[in-house]
Short mmCIF file of C-alpha atoms and ligand atoms in Angstrom, two decimals:
data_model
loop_
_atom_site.label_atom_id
_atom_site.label_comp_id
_atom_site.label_asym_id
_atom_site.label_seq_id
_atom_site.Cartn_x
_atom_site.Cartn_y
_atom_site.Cartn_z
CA UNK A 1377 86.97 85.21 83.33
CA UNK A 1378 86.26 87.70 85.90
CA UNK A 1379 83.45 86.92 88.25
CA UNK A 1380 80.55 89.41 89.83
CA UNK A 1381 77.85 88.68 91.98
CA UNK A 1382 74.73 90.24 91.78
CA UNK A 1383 72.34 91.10 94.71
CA UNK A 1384 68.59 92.01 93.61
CA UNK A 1385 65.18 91.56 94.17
CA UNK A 1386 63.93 92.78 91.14
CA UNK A 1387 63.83 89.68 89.14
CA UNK A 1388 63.75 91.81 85.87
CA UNK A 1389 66.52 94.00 86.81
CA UNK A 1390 68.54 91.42 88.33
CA UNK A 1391 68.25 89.15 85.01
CA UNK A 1392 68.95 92.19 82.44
CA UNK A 1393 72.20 92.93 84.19
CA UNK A 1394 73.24 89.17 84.12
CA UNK A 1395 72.32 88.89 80.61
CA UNK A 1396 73.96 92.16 79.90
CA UNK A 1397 77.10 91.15 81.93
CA UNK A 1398 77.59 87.73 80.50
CA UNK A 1399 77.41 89.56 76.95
CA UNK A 1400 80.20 91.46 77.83
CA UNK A 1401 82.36 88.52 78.64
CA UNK A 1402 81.81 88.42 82.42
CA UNK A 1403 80.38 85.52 84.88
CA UNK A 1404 77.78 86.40 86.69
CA UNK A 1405 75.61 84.85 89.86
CA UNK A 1406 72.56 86.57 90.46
CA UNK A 1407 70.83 86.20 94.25
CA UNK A 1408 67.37 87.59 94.74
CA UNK A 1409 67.88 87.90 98.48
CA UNK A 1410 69.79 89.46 100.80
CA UNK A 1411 70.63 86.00 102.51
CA UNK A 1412 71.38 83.88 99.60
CA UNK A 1413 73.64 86.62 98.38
CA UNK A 1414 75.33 86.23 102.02
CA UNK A 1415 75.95 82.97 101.27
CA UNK A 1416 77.26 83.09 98.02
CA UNK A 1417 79.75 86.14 98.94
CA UNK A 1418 80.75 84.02 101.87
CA UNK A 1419 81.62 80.76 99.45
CA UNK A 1420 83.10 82.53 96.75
CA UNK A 1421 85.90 85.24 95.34
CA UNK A 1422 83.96 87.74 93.35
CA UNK A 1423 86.48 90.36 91.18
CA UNK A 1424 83.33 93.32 91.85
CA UNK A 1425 79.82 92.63 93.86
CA UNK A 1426 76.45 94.89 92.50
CA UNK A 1427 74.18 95.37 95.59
CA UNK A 1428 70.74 96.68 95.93
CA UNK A 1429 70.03 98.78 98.80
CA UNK A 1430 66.38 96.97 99.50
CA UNK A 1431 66.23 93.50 99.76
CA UNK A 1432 64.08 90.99 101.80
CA UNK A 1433 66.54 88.81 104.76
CA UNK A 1434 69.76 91.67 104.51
CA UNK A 1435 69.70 94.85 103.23
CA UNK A 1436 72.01 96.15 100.85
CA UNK A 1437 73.47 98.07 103.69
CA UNK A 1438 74.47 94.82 105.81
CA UNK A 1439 75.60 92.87 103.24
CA UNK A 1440 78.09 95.76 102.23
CA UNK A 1441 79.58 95.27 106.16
CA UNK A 1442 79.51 91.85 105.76
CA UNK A 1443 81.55 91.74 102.32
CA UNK A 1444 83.63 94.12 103.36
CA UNK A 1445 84.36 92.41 106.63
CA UNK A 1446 85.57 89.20 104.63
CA UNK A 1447 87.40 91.17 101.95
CA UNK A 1448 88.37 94.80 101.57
CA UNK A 1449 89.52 94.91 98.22
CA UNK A 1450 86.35 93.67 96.30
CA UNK A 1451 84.95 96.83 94.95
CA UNK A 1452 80.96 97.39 96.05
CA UNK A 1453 78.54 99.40 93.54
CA UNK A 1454 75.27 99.71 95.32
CA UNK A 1455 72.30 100.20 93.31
CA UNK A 1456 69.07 101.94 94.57
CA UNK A 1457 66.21 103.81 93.84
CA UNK A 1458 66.40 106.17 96.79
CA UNK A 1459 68.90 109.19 95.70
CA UNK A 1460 68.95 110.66 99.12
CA UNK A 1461 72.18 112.08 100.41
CA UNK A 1462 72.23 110.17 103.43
CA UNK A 1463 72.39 106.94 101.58
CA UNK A 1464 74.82 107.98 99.83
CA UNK A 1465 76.84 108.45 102.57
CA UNK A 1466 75.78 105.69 104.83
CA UNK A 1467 76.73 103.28 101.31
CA UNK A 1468 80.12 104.89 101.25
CA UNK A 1469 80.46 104.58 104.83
CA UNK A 1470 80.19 100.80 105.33
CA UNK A 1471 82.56 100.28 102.51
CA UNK A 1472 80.51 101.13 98.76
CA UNK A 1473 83.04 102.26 96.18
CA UNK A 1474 80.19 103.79 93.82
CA UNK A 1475 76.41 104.03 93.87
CA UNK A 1476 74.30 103.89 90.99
CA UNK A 1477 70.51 105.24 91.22
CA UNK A 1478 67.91 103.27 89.53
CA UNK A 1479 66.27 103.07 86.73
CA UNK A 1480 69.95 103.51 85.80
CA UNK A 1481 71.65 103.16 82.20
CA UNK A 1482 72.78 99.47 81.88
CA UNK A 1483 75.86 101.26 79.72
CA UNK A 1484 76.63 103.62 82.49
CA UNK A 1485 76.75 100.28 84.96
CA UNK A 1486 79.02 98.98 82.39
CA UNK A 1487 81.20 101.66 82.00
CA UNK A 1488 81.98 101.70 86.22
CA UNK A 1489 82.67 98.00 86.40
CA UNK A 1490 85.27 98.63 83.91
CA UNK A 1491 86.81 101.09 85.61
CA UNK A 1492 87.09 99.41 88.67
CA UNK A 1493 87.96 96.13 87.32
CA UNK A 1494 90.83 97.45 85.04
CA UNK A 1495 92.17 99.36 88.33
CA UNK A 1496 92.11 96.66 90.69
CA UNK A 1497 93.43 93.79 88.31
CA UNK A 1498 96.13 95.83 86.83
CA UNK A 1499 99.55 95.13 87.22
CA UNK A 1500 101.96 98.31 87.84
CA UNK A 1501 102.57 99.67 84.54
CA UNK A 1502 105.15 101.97 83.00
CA UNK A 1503 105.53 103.86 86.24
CA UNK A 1504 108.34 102.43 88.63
CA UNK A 1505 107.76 103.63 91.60
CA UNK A 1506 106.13 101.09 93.56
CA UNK A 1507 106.20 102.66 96.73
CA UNK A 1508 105.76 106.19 97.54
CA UNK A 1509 106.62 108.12 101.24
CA UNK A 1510 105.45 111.40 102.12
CA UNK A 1511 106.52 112.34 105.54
CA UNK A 1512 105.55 109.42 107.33
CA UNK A 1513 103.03 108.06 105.25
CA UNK A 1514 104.33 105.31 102.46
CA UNK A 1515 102.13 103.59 100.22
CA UNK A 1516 103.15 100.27 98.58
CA UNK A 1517 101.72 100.24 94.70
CA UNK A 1518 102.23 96.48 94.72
CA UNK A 1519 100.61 95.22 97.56
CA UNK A 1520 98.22 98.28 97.71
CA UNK A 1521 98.88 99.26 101.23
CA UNK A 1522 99.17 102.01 103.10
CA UNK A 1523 101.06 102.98 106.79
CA UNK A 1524 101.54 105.62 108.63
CA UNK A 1525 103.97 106.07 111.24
CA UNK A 1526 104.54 102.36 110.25
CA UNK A 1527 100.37 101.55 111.55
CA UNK A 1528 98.69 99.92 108.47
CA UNK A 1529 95.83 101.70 107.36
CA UNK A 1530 92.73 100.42 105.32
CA UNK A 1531 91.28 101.91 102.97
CA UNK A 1532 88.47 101.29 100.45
CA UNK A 1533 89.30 100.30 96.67
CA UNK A 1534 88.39 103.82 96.07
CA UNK A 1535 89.68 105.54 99.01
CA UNK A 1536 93.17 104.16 97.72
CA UNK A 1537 92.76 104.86 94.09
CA UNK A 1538 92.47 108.45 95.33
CA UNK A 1539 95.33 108.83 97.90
CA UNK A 1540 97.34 106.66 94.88
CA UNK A 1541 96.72 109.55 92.65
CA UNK A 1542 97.41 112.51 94.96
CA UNK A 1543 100.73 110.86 96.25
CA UNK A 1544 101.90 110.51 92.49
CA UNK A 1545 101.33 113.92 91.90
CA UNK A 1546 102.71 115.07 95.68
CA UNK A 1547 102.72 118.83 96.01
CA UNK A 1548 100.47 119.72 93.05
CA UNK A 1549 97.19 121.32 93.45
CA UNK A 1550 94.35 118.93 91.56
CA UNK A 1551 91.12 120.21 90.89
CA UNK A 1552 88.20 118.01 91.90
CA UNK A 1553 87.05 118.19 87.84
CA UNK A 1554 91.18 116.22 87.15
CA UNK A 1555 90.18 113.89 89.85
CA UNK A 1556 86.34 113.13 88.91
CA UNK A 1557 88.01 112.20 85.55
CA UNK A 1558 91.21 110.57 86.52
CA UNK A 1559 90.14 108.56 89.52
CA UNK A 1560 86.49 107.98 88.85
CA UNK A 1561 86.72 107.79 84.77
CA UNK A 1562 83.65 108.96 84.93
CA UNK A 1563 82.34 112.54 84.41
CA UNK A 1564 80.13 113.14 87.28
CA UNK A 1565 76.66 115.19 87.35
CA UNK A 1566 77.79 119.16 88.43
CA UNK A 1567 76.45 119.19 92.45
CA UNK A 1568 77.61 115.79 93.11
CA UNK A 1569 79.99 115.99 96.13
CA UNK A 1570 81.16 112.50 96.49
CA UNK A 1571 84.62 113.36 96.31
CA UNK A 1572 84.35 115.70 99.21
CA UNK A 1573 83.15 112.52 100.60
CA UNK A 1574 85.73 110.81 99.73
CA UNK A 1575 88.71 113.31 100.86
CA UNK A 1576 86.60 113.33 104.56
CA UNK A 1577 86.79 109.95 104.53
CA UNK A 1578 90.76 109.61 103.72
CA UNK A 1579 91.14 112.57 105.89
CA UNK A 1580 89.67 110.70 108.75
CA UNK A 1581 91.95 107.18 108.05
CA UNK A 1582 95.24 109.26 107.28
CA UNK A 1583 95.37 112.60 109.55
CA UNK A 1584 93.01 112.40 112.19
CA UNK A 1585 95.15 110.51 114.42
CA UNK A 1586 98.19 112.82 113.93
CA UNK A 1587 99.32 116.26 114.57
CA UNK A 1588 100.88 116.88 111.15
CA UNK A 1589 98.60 117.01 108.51
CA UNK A 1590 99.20 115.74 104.72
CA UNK A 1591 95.57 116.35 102.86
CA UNK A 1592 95.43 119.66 102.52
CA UNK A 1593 92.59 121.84 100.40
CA UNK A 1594 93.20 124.78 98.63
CA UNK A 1595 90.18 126.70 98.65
CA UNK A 1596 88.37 126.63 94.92
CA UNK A 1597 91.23 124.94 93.46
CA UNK A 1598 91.43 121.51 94.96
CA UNK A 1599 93.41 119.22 96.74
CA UNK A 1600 97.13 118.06 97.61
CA UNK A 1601 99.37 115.78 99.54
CA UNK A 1602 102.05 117.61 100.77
CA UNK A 1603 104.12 117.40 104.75
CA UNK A 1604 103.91 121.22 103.73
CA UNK A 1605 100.61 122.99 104.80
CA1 CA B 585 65.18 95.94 95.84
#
């Protein structure tokens, strides 16, 4: 049975998602503060954590740094009733894979968990290439790692799934529509820019550092992994 922790304050909310949850054939332990959820990520293995962003002892915000300290393969959803940009970014900078805005649909919760739990558990399917290289840069499919110029790099749950997907289809242009669908499942809201986000963030952990560039944007169209500019 795969496990999830949930961090929230709101006694309500916190008890209609573990009721919800455990419907749907999950375990679920519920902390209504930011330190007893500190202590229960610490003691446990959690297949996906739910975090609010307010919450008495730790924020959301430093409990994120703190899971993702210990492990950086969990996969984060914050939760919060602030929509502000910055949050969004400061949740995706300390390590959130997704960020849900409250009151939220307890479907549309549902429907992300999925998605990240069927991408992290599964095993390599039909495809058999398990590891990929482009120019320097190789990517392992079974242990879900990535190096370049043979440094290991880490990356998010998310962050990978994304790189993953570009590096499988190496050279193609893929519009930022393909990718909402493909990578995030999810049809996002028109004006959301999270994966701009994301690609700043990947472009930060995989070219920053080095002269040759591999992310490339083509302007309107989307994005590709190529050693070609
Ligand atoms: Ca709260």
């Amino acid at each position: 049975m795969q496990k999830i922790l949930v961090v929230e304050d709101e006694v309500k909310v916190a008890n209609a998602v573990k009721q919800g949850l455990e419907e749907n054939g999950f375990e679920v332990d519920v902390a209504y503060d930011g330190r007893i959820g500190k202590g229960l990520a610490a003691g446990n293995s959690y297949d996906l954590v739910i975090l609010d962003l307010n919450l008495p002892h730790f924020n959301g915000y430093e409990l994120c740094e703190v899971i993702r300290a210990k492990n950086n393969r969990v996969p984060i959803i914050m939760l919060t009733a602030l929509g502000g940009v910055d949050d969004k970014m400061q949740a995706f900078e300390l390590g959130a894979d997704d960020y849900l805005v409250k009151p939220f649909d307890f479907r549309e919760l549902l429907a992300r968990i999925r998605v990240f739990l069927k991408r992290v558990g599964a095993e390599p399917t039909q495809s058999t290439q398990f590891k990929i290289a482009i120019a320097d840069l190789e990517i392992d499919r079974e242990k879900k790692e990535v190096t370049r110029a043979g440094k290991k790099i880490a990356l998010t749950a998310k962050e990978y799934q994304l790189l993953e997907f570009l590096a499988l289809h190496k050279g193609k242009v893929i519009s930022k529509l393909t990718i909402a669908e493909k990578v995030w499942d999810i049809d996002f809201d028109t004006g959301t820019n999270v994966i701009e986000v994301y690609m700043n963030f990947l472009r930060k952990k995989i070219d920053k550092d080095f002269d040759s560039k591999l992310l490339h944007t083509k302007t309107g169209m989307g994005y590709y992994l190529s050693e070609e500019p």
